PDB file of C-alpha atoms in Angstrom:
ATOM      1  CA  MET A   1      -5.824  63.094 -83.034  1.00 73.00           C
ATOM      2  CA  SER A   2      -7.822  64.504 -80.063  1.00 88.00           C
ATOM      3  CA  LEU A   3     -11.591  65.423 -80.659  1.00 95.00           C
ATOM      4  CA  THR A   4     -12.652  69.033 -80.400  1.00 97.00           C
ATOM      5  CA  LEU A   5     -14.757  70.221 -77.389  1.00 98.00           C
ATOM      6  CA  ARG A   6     -17.529  70.610 -80.096  1.00 97.00           C
ATOM      7  CA  GLU A   7     -17.169  66.980 -81.197  1.00 97.00           C
ATOM      8  CA  ILE A   8     -17.184  66.090 -77.613  1.00 97.00           C
ATOM      9  CA  ALA A   9     -20.145  68.194 -76.655  1.00 97.00           C
ATOM     10  CA  LYS A  10     -22.039  66.411 -79.525  1.00 97.00           C
ATOM     11  CA  LYS A  11     -20.823  62.901 -78.647  1.00 96.00           C
ATOM     12  CA  HIS A  12     -22.030  63.224 -75.074  1.00 96.00           C
ATOM     13  CA  ASP A  13     -25.238  65.447 -75.882  1.00 96.00           C
ATOM     14  CA  ALA A  14     -23.859  68.129 -73.716  1.00 96.00           C
ATOM     15  CA  LYS A  15     -26.532  71.082 -73.801  1.00 91.00           C
ATOM     16  CA  LYS A  16     -23.853  73.924 -74.236  1.00 95.00           C
ATOM     17  CA  ASP A  17     -24.303  76.473 -76.836  1.00 93.00           C
ATOM     18  CA  ASP A  18     -21.583  77.109 -79.674  1.00 93.00           C
ATOM     19  CA  PRO A  19     -20.158  80.565 -77.904  1.00 93.00           C
ATOM     20  CA  CYS A  20     -19.506  78.902 -74.886  1.00 96.00           C
ATOM     21  CA  LEU A  21     -17.846  76.100 -76.479  1.00 97.00           C
ATOM     22  CA  ASP A  22     -16.063  78.374 -78.661  1.00 97.00           C
ATOM     23  CA  LEU A  23     -14.859  80.481 -75.403  1.00 98.00           C
ATOM     24  CA  TYR A  24     -14.096  77.586 -73.530  1.00 98.00           C
ATOM     25  CA  THR A  25     -11.785  76.045 -76.213  1.00 98.00           C
ATOM     26  CA  GLU A  26     -10.138  79.328 -76.456  1.00 97.00           C
ATOM     27  CA  LYS A  27      -9.333  79.446 -72.596  1.00 97.00           C
ATOM     28  CA  PHE A  28      -8.944  75.649 -71.923  1.00 98.00           C
ATOM     29  CA  GLU A  29      -7.223  74.026 -75.049  1.00 97.00           C
ATOM     30  CA  THR A  30      -3.751  74.422 -73.712  1.00 97.00           C
ATOM     31  CA  LEU A  31      -4.832  73.036 -69.760  1.00 98.00           C
ATOM     32  CA  ARG A  32      -6.360  69.954 -71.436  1.00 97.00           C
ATOM     33  CA  ASP A  33      -3.841  67.640 -69.912  1.00 97.00           C
ATOM     34  CA  GLN A  34      -3.627  69.431 -66.564  1.00 98.00           C
ATOM     35  CA  PRO A  35      -4.875  67.930 -63.118  1.00 98.00           C
ATOM     36  CA  LEU A  36      -7.727  70.186 -62.573  1.00 98.00           C
ATOM     37  CA  THR A  37     -10.474  70.387 -60.168  1.00 98.00           C
ATOM     38  CA  PHE A  38     -13.651  71.381 -62.053  1.00 98.00           C
ATOM     39  CA  LEU A  39     -17.039  72.146 -60.137  1.00 98.00           C
ATOM     40  CA  GLU A  40     -19.988  72.495 -62.266  1.00 98.00           C
ATOM     41  CA  MET A  41     -23.393  73.660 -60.930  1.00 98.00           C
ATOM     42  CA  GLY A  42     -26.101  72.043 -63.343  1.00 97.00           C
ATOM     43  CA  VAL A  43     -25.334  69.034 -65.102  1.00 96.00           C
ATOM     44  CA  GLN A  44     -28.278  68.799 -67.442  1.00 88.00           C
ATOM     45  CA  GLY A  45     -28.625  64.852 -67.512  1.00 92.00           C
ATOM     46  CA  GLY A  46     -25.312  64.362 -67.098  1.00 95.00           C
ATOM     47  CA  GLY A  47     -23.847  64.918 -70.548  1.00 96.00           C
ATOM     48  CA  SER A  48     -21.807  67.953 -69.383  1.00 97.00           C
ATOM     49  CA  VAL A  49     -19.581  66.304 -66.774  1.00 97.00           C
ATOM     50  CA  LYS A  50     -19.062  63.412 -69.193  1.00 97.00           C
ATOM     51  CA  MET A  51     -17.776  66.180 -71.921  1.00 97.00           C
ATOM     52  CA  TRP A  52     -15.444  67.790 -69.409  1.00 98.00           C
ATOM     53  CA  SER A  53     -13.938  64.551 -68.201  1.00 97.00           C
ATOM     54  CA  GLU A  54     -13.290  63.377 -71.865  1.00 97.00           C
ATOM     55  CA  PHE A  55     -11.834  67.168 -72.598  1.00 98.00           C
ATOM     56  CA  PHE A  56      -9.642  67.289 -69.416  1.00 98.00           C
ATOM     57  CA  PRO A  57      -8.282  63.346 -69.201  1.00 97.00           C
ATOM     58  CA  ASN A  58      -6.750  64.408 -65.819  1.00 98.00           C
ATOM     59  CA  ALA A  59      -8.911  66.465 -64.262  1.00 98.00           C
ATOM     60  CA  ARG A  60     -11.670  65.494 -61.368  1.00 98.00           C
ATOM     61  CA  ILE A  61     -15.245  66.663 -62.357  1.00 98.00           C
ATOM     62  CA  ILE A  62     -17.848  67.352 -59.550  1.00 98.00           C
ATOM     63  CA  GLY A  63     -21.310  67.723 -60.773  1.00 97.00           C
ATOM     64  CA  ILE A  64     -24.191  68.895 -58.371  1.00 97.00           C
ATOM     65  CA  ASP A  65     -27.948  69.331 -59.544  1.00 97.00           C
ATOM     66  CA  LEU A  66     -31.220  69.961 -57.695  1.00 96.00           C
ATOM     67  CA  THR A  67     -32.467  66.717 -59.732  1.00 96.00           C
ATOM     68  CA  ASP A  68     -30.562  63.229 -59.063  1.00 95.00           C
ATOM     69  CA  PHE A  69     -28.637  62.730 -61.939  1.00 93.00           C
ATOM     70  CA  SER A  70     -26.466  60.397 -60.127  1.00 91.00           C
ATOM     71  CA  GLU A  71     -27.288  57.227 -62.509  1.00 89.00           C
ATOM     72  CA  HIS A  72     -26.092  59.409 -65.567  1.00 88.00           C
ATOM     73  CA  ALA A  73     -23.561  61.977 -64.189  1.00 87.00           C
ATOM     74  CA  ARG A  74     -20.949  59.338 -63.190  1.00 84.00           C
ATOM     75  CA  GLY A  75     -17.642  57.757 -64.714  1.00 85.00           C
ATOM     76  CA  ASP A  76     -13.995  57.993 -64.513  1.00 87.00           C
ATOM     77  CA  ARG A  77     -12.826  60.838 -62.025  1.00 96.00           C
ATOM     78  CA  ILE A  78     -16.812  62.240 -62.094  1.00 97.00           C
ATOM     79  CA  GLU A  79     -18.567  62.593 -58.707  1.00 97.00           C
ATOM     80  CA  PHE A  80     -22.236  63.770 -58.555  1.00 97.00           C
ATOM     81  CA  PHE A  81     -24.119  65.668 -55.532  1.00 97.00           C
ATOM     82  CA  GLN A  82     -27.567  66.348 -55.134  1.00 97.00           C
ATOM     83  CA  GLY A  83     -28.409  69.822 -53.575  1.00 98.00           C
ATOM     84  CA  ARG A  84     -29.053  73.340 -53.980  1.00 98.00           C
ATOM     85  CA  GLN A  85     -26.634  75.726 -55.615  1.00 98.00           C
ATOM     86  CA  GLU A  86     -27.187  78.579 -52.988  1.00 98.00           C
ATOM     87  CA  ASP A  87     -26.978  76.369 -50.147  1.00 98.00           C
ATOM     88  CA  ALA A  88     -23.749  77.150 -48.208  1.00 98.00           C
ATOM     89  CA  VAL A  89     -23.750  74.022 -45.977  1.00 98.00           C
ATOM     90  CA  PHE A  90     -24.137  71.710 -48.982  1.00 98.00           C
ATOM     91  CA  LEU A  91     -21.704  73.309 -50.795  1.00 98.00           C
ATOM     92  CA  ASP A  92     -19.217  73.136 -48.331  1.00 98.00           C
ATOM     93  CA  SER A  93     -20.026  69.504 -47.625  1.00 98.00           C
ATOM     94  CA  ILE A  94     -19.165  68.810 -51.223  1.00 98.00           C
ATOM     95  CA  CYS A  95     -15.422  70.101 -50.410  1.00 97.00           C
ATOM     96  CA  GLU A  96     -15.357  68.103 -47.022  1.00 97.00           C
ATOM     97  CA  LYS A  97     -16.383  65.147 -49.010  1.00 97.00           C
ATOM     98  CA  THR A  98     -13.918  65.282 -52.000  1.00 97.00           C
ATOM     99  CA  GLY A  99     -10.963  66.633 -50.158  1.00 98.00           C
ATOM    100  CA  ILE A 100     -10.932  69.743 -52.603  1.00 98.00           C
ATOM    101  CA  ASP A 101     -10.523  73.091 -50.681  1.00 98.00           C
ATOM    102  CA  GLN A 102     -10.521  74.966 -53.966  1.00 98.00           C
ATOM    103  CA  PHE A 103     -11.177  74.351 -57.633  1.00 98.00           C
ATOM    104  CA  ASP A 104      -9.698  75.509 -60.546  1.00 98.00           C
ATOM    105  CA  VAL A 105     -12.799  76.114 -62.598  1.00 98.00           C
ATOM    106  CA  ILE A 106     -16.381  76.807 -61.162  1.00 98.00           C
ATOM    107  CA  LEU A 107     -19.206  76.909 -63.840  1.00 98.00           C
ATOM    108  CA  ASP A 108     -22.756  77.899 -62.862  1.00 98.00           C
ATOM    109  CA  ASP A 109     -24.944  76.116 -65.202  1.00 98.00           C
ATOM    110  CA  ALA A 110     -27.850  75.780 -62.601  1.00 98.00           C
ATOM    111  CA  SER A 111     -31.064  77.387 -61.837  1.00 98.00           C
ATOM    112  CA  HIS A 112     -30.411  80.778 -63.972  1.00 98.00           C
ATOM    113  CA  PHE A 113     -32.171  82.616 -61.548  1.00 98.00           C
ATOM    114  CA  GLY A 114     -30.292  86.009 -60.252  1.00 98.00           C
ATOM    115  CA  LEU A 115     -30.451  85.722 -56.485  1.00 98.00           C
ATOM    116  CA  TYR A 116     -29.263  81.960 -56.743  1.00 98.00           C
ATOM    117  CA  THR A 117     -26.569  82.610 -59.228  1.00 98.00           C
ATOM    118  CA  LYS A 118     -25.411  85.651 -56.856  1.00 98.00           C
ATOM    119  CA  ARG A 119     -25.412  83.736 -53.796  1.00 98.00           C
ATOM    120  CA  SER A 120     -23.330  80.605 -55.267  1.00 98.00           C
ATOM    121  CA  TYR A 121     -20.906  83.354 -56.530  1.00 98.00           C
ATOM    122  CA  GLU A 122     -20.588  85.064 -52.880  1.00 98.00           C
ATOM    123  CA  ILE A 123     -20.340  81.693 -51.312  1.00 98.00           C
ATOM    124  CA  LEU A 124     -17.803  80.121 -53.897  1.00 98.00           C
ATOM    125  CA  PHE A 125     -15.801  82.881 -55.580  1.00 98.00           C
ATOM    126  CA  ASP A 126     -13.745  84.118 -52.572  1.00 98.00           C
ATOM    127  CA  ARG A 127     -13.249  80.701 -50.565  1.00 98.00           C
ATOM    128  CA  ARG A 128     -13.443  78.031 -53.009  1.00 98.00           C
ATOM    129  CA  LEU A 129     -11.806  79.467 -56.128  1.00 98.00           C
ATOM    130  CA  LYS A 130      -7.842  79.308 -56.827  1.00 98.00           C
ATOM    131  CA  ARG A 131      -6.103  82.374 -57.572  1.00 98.00           C
ATOM    132  CA  GLY A 132      -5.924  82.177 -61.517  1.00 98.00           C
ATOM    133  CA  GLY A 133      -9.038  79.951 -61.691  1.00 98.00           C
ATOM    134  CA  PHE A 134     -12.197  80.620 -63.949  1.00 98.00           C
ATOM    135  CA  TYR A 135     -15.438  81.321 -62.530  1.00 98.00           C
ATOM    136  CA  ILE A 136     -18.111  81.150 -65.213  1.00 98.00           C
ATOM    137  CA  ILE A 137     -21.699  81.827 -65.411  1.00 98.00           C
ATOM    138  CA  GLU A 138     -24.023  80.402 -68.324  1.00 98.00           C
ATOM    139  CA  ASP A 139     -27.341  81.737 -69.996  1.00 97.00           C
ATOM    140  CA  TRP A 140     -27.593  85.037 -68.183  1.00 98.00           C
ATOM    141  CA  GLY A 141     -29.679  86.171 -70.911  1.00 97.00           C
ATOM    142  CA  THR A 142     -32.626  84.703 -68.864  1.00 98.00           C
ATOM    143  CA  GLY A 143     -33.191  88.180 -67.391  1.00 98.00           C
ATOM    144  CA  TYR A 144     -34.654  89.263 -70.812  1.00 98.00           C
ATOM    145  CA  TRP A 145     -37.293  86.397 -70.896  1.00 98.00           C
ATOM    146  CA  ASP A 146     -41.021  87.689 -69.882  1.00 97.00           C
ATOM    147  CA  ASP A 147     -42.042  84.070 -69.205  1.00 97.00           C
ATOM    148  CA  TRP A 148     -38.824  83.289 -66.828  1.00 98.00           C
ATOM    149  CA  PRO A 149     -39.903  83.815 -63.133  1.00 98.00           C
ATOM    150  CA  ASP A 150     -37.170  86.781 -62.359  1.00 98.00           C
ATOM    151  CA  GLY A 151     -36.941  88.082 -66.115  1.00 98.00           C
ATOM    152  CA  SER A 152     -38.709  90.526 -67.917  1.00 98.00           C
ATOM    153  CA  ARG A 153     -39.300  91.475 -71.650  1.00 97.00           C
ATOM    154  CA  TYR A 154     -36.595  94.063 -72.422  1.00 96.00           C
ATOM    155  CA  GLN A 155     -38.038  97.517 -72.963  1.00 90.00           C
ATOM    156  CA  ALA A 156     -35.642 100.219 -74.379  1.00 88.00           C
ATOM    157  CA  PRO A 157     -34.706 102.700 -71.877  1.00 85.00           C
ATOM    158  CA  PRO A 158     -35.771 106.483 -72.344  1.00 83.00           C
ATOM    159  CA  THR A 159     -33.380 108.877 -73.881  1.00 82.00           C
ATOM    160  CA  GLU A 160     -30.695 110.314 -71.778  1.00 83.00           C
ATOM    161  CA  VAL A 161     -31.211 113.887 -73.723  1.00 80.00           C
ATOM    162  CA  ALA A 162     -33.051 116.277 -71.845  1.00 75.00           C
ATOM    163  CA  VAL A 163     -36.329 117.302 -73.754  1.00 69.00           C
ATOM    164  CA  GLU A 164     -38.311 120.602 -72.334  1.00 67.00           C
ATOM    165  CA  GLY A 165     -41.653 119.586 -71.014  1.00 59.00           C
ATOM    166  CA  GLN A 166     -41.007 115.825 -70.336  1.00 64.00           C
ATOM    167  CA  GLU A 167     -40.407 114.157 -67.273  1.00 66.00           C
ATOM    168  CA  ALA A 168     -36.887 113.920 -66.133  1.00 72.00           C
ATOM    169  CA  HIS A 169     -35.506 110.213 -65.866  1.00 76.00           C
ATOM    170  CA  PHE A 170     -31.880 111.197 -65.158  1.00 79.00           C
ATOM    171  CA  ILE A 171     -29.737 113.183 -62.852  1.00 79.00           C
ATOM    172  CA  TYR A 172     -27.923 115.979 -64.716  1.00 80.00           C
ATOM    173  CA  ARG A 173     -25.397 118.273 -64.512  1.00 82.00           C
ATOM    174  CA  PRO A 174     -24.960 121.365 -66.326  1.00 81.00           C
ATOM    175  CA  ASP A 175     -22.766 121.102 -69.660  1.00 76.00           C
ATOM    176  CA  GLU A 176     -21.677 123.746 -72.161  1.00 77.00           C
ATOM    177  CA  ALA A 177     -22.035 121.332 -75.037  1.00 78.00           C
ATOM    178  CA  VAL A 178     -25.175 119.722 -74.558  1.00 75.00           C
ATOM    179  CA  GLY A 179     -27.091 121.977 -71.838  1.00 78.00           C
ATOM    180  CA  LEU A 180     -27.532 119.301 -69.551  1.00 81.00           C
ATOM    181  CA  LEU A 181     -25.275 116.325 -69.061  1.00 83.00           C
ATOM    182  CA  PRO A 182     -27.087 112.837 -67.784  1.00 86.00           C
ATOM    183  CA  LYS A 183     -25.008 111.226 -64.810  1.00 85.00           C
ATOM    184  CA  THR A 184     -27.266 108.384 -64.879  1.00 88.00           C
ATOM    185  CA  PHE A 185     -28.103 105.878 -67.766  1.00 89.00           C
ATOM    186  CA  HIS A 186     -31.120 103.585 -67.251  1.00 91.00           C
ATOM    187  CA  SER A 187     -30.445 100.293 -68.225  1.00 94.00           C
ATOM    188  CA  HIS A 188     -32.276  96.481 -67.974  1.00 96.00           C
ATOM    189  CA  GLN A 189     -31.767  95.198 -64.490  1.00 96.00           C
ATOM    190  CA  PHE A 190     -33.756  91.805 -64.305  1.00 97.00           C
ATOM    191  CA  GLY A 191     -32.874  88.539 -62.658  1.00 98.00           C
ATOM    192  CA  MET A 192     -29.656  87.404 -64.285  1.00 98.00           C
ATOM    193  CA  VAL A 193     -28.884  90.395 -66.365  1.00 98.00           C
ATOM    194  CA  GLY A 194     -29.080  92.525 -63.267  1.00 98.00           C
ATOM    195  CA  PHE A 195     -26.570  90.306 -61.320  1.00 98.00           C
ATOM    196  CA  ILE A 196     -24.187  90.220 -64.329  1.00 98.00           C
ATOM    197  CA  LYS A 197     -23.970  94.342 -64.546  1.00 98.00           C
ATOM    198  CA  GLN A 198     -23.463  94.201 -60.737  1.00 98.00           C
ATOM    199  CA  LEU A 199     -20.379  92.239 -61.385  1.00 98.00           C
ATOM    200  CA  VAL A 200     -19.237  94.997 -63.458  1.00 98.00           C
ATOM    201  CA  ASP A 201     -18.892  97.166 -60.579  1.00 97.00           C
ATOM    202  CA  GLU A 202     -16.327  94.430 -59.127  1.00 98.00           C
ATOM    203  CA  ALA A 203     -14.362  94.215 -62.516  1.00 98.00           C
ATOM    204  CA  HIS A 204     -13.212  97.872 -61.630  1.00 97.00           C
ATOM    205  CA  HIS A 205     -13.379  97.952 -57.825  1.00 98.00           C
ATOM    206  CA  GLY A 206     -10.525 100.079 -57.949  1.00 97.00           C
ATOM    207  CA  ALA A 207     -12.408 103.101 -59.064  1.00 98.00           C
ATOM    208  CA  ILE A 208     -14.551 102.963 -56.489  1.00 97.00           C
ATOM    209  CA  LYS A 209     -12.958 105.615 -54.137  1.00 95.00           C
ATOM    210  CA  ASN A 210     -15.511 105.732 -51.137  1.00 96.00           C
ATOM    211  CA  ALA A 211     -14.769 101.998 -50.706  1.00 93.00           C
ATOM    212  CA  HIS A 212     -13.871 100.969 -46.917  1.00 93.00           C
ATOM    213  CA  PRO A 213     -11.600  99.596 -47.033  1.00 93.00           C
ATOM    214  CA  TYR A 214     -10.396 100.580 -50.416  1.00 96.00           C
ATOM    215  CA  ARG A 215      -9.195  97.433 -52.771  1.00 97.00           C
ATOM    216  CA  LEU A 216      -8.847  96.881 -55.963  1.00 97.00           C
ATOM    217  CA  SER A 217     -10.970  94.073 -58.212  1.00 98.00           C
ATOM    218  CA  LYS A 218     -10.839  90.531 -57.424  1.00 98.00           C
ATOM    219  CA  PHE A 219     -10.779  90.102 -61.218  1.00 98.00           C
ATOM    220  CA  ASP A 220      -7.965  89.828 -63.343  1.00 98.00           C
ATOM    221  CA  SER A 221     -10.690  89.886 -66.635  1.00 98.00           C
ATOM    222  CA  MET A 222     -14.042  89.559 -66.990  1.00 98.00           C
ATOM    223  CA  ILE A 223     -15.207  88.447 -70.615  1.00 98.00           C
ATOM    224  CA  ILE A 224     -19.081  88.959 -71.557  1.00 97.00           C
ATOM    225  CA  LYS A 225     -20.566  86.877 -74.459  1.00 96.00           C
ATOM    226  CA  GLU A 226     -23.688  85.824 -75.505  1.00 94.00           C
ATOM    227  CA  GLY A 227     -25.000  83.566 -73.033  1.00 94.00           C
ATOM    228  CA  VAL A 228     -21.794  83.405 -71.303  1.00 97.00           C
ATOM    229  CA  VAL A 229     -19.463  85.300 -68.537  1.00 98.00           C
ATOM    230  CA  LEU A 230     -15.877  84.031 -67.894  1.00 98.00           C
ATOM    231  CA  ILE A 231     -14.302  85.652 -65.258  1.00 98.00           C
ATOM    232  CA  THR A 232     -10.505  84.849 -64.417  1.00 98.00           C
ATOM    233  CA  LYS A 233      -9.859  85.374 -60.602  1.00 98.00           C
ATOM    234  CA  LYS A 234      -6.575  87.275 -59.710  1.00 98.00           C
TER     235      LYS A 234
END
């Protein structure tokens, strides 16, 4: 009987939280025997790529990291490359060296900085992810951390209800029920959290009527859970 993903993660000391493992089990269990191509950015000592290699026994696993984990992140069907996740030349060179033009799964568990994560997405999603493939972003909650370089302590946004005598933080329109109907809702926008909220715009791009050219979303679906976002590409 095959081990569960949680059991495999524990076996290889893969640093993956339970919400991530549960979501991956739900999405990937039926794909375990498929000859997938899998790119993981940020390999955390090598345990994660070994986990994926065992879970997907017929897949090719490509791992990258800023730190040289080549001694640990290797094995059957595993290849490791050292470099930066936001470096387009480096990412393209991986495809050239491996002969993999597009991946079935791309997982970003690298810097956890909003800008680097966004740049990797912009480089990889359109050109390097197959139709129907999965793009995953882990640990997006760093944007709520006051001690994280691009994060900040969460502060509750001001109320949307207009109160006489107080400074107006919102754009309003007249409304017969509440007097003034807020058109803007402020929220936490720091680091990874801000980027994930930008991706929500893409998830419903078809509603953006002034987009030129007009198009529908590139996403078939976008699942947001504590610690992980999983996008399925159309």
